[in-house]
Short mmCIF file of C-alpha atoms in Angstrom, two decimals:
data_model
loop_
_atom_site.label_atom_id
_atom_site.label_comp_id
_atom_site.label_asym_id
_atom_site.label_seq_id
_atom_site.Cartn_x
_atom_site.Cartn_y
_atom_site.Cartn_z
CA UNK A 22 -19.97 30.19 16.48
CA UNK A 23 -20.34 26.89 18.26
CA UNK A 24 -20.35 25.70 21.88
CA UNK A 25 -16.03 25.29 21.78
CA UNK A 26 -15.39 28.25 20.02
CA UNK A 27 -17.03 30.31 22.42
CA UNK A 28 -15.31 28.54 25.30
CA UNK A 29 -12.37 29.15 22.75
CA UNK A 30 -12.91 33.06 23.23
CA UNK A 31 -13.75 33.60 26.34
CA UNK A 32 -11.19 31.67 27.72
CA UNK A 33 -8.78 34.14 25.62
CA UNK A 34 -11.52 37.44 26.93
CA UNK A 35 -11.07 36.44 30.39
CA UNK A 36 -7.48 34.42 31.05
CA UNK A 37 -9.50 31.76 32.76
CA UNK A 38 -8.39 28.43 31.73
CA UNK A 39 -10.47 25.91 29.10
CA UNK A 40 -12.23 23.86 31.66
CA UNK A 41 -13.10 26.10 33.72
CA UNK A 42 -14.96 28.02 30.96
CA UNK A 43 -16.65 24.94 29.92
CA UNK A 44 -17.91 24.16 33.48
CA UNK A 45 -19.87 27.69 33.57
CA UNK A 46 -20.87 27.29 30.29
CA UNK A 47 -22.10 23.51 31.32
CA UNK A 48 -23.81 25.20 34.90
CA UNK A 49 -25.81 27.76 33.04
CA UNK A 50 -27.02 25.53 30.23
CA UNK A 51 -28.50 23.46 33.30
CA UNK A 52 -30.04 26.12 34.91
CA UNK A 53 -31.13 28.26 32.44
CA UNK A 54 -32.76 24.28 31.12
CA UNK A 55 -34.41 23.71 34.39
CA UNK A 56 -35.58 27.53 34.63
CA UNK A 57 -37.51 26.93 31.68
CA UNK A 58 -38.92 23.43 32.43
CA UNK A 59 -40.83 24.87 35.33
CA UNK A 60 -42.09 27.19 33.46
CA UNK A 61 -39.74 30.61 34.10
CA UNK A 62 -38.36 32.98 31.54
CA UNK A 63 -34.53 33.22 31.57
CA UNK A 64 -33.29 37.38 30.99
CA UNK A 65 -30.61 38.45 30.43
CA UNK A 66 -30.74 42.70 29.92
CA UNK A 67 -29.69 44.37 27.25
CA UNK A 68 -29.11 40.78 24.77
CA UNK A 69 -32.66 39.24 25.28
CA UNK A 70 -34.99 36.74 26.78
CA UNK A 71 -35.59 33.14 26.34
CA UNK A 72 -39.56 32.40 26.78
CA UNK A 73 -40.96 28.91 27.31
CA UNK A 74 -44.30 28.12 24.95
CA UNK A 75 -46.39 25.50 24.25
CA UNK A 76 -46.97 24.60 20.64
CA UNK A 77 -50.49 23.05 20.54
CA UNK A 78 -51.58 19.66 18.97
CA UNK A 79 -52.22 20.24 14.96
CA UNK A 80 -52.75 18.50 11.91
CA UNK A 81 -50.18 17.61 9.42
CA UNK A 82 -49.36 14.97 6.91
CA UNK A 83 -46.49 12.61 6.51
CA UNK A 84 -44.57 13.54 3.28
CA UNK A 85 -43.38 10.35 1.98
CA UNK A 86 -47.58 8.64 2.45
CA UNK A 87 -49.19 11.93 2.30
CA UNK A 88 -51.08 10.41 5.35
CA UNK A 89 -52.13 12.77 7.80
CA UNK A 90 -50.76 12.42 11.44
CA UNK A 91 -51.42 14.71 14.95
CA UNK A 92 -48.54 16.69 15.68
CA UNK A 93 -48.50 16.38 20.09
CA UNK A 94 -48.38 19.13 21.84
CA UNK A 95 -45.37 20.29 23.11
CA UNK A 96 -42.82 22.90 25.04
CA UNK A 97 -40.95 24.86 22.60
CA UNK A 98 -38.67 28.26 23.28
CA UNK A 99 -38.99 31.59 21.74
CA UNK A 100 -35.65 33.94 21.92
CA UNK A 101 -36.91 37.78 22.03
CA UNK A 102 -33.32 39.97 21.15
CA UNK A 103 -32.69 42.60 23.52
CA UNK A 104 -32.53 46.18 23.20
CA UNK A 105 -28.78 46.42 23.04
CA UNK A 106 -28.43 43.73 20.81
CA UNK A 107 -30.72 44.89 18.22
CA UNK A 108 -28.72 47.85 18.04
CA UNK A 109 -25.67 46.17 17.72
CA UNK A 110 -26.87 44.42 14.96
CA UNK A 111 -28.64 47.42 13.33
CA UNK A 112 -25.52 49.90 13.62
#
């Protein structure tokens, strides 16, 4: 499912209109963006959490040269499925 299906179907779930949909959808992608720029985990009960991590600098090699090249470190996310969720998927 993609970004405008799901505004798609919950637009049909909850009678609200298209736009409106999309402009919650929009607000928590921003927030739940800046909550894990500084550094926060964002929860949600039940479906799962999304962690912040950094991925440290590592060795690697370009595969067209074979040349090897640093990786930089970076900020990645980790999802961890919820309780609920797992046994949704596991019925």
């Amino acid at each position: 499912m993609n970004k405008s299906k799901l505004i798609e179907q919950i637009a049909t779930d909850t009678g609200l209109t298209k736009t409106d949909v999309k402009a919650v959808i929009n607000s928590f992608i921003d927030n739940a963006t800046e909550a894990l720029q500084d550094g926060d985990q964002v929860v949600f009960q039940g479906f799962g959490t999304f962690l912040p991590w950094q991925q440290t600098e590592r060795p690697a090699r370009n595969p067209q040269t074979g040349e090897p090249v640093m990786i930089k470190p970076r900020t990645s996310v980790k999802f961890r499925a919820g309780s609920d969720l797992l046994k949704a998927l596991n019925k």
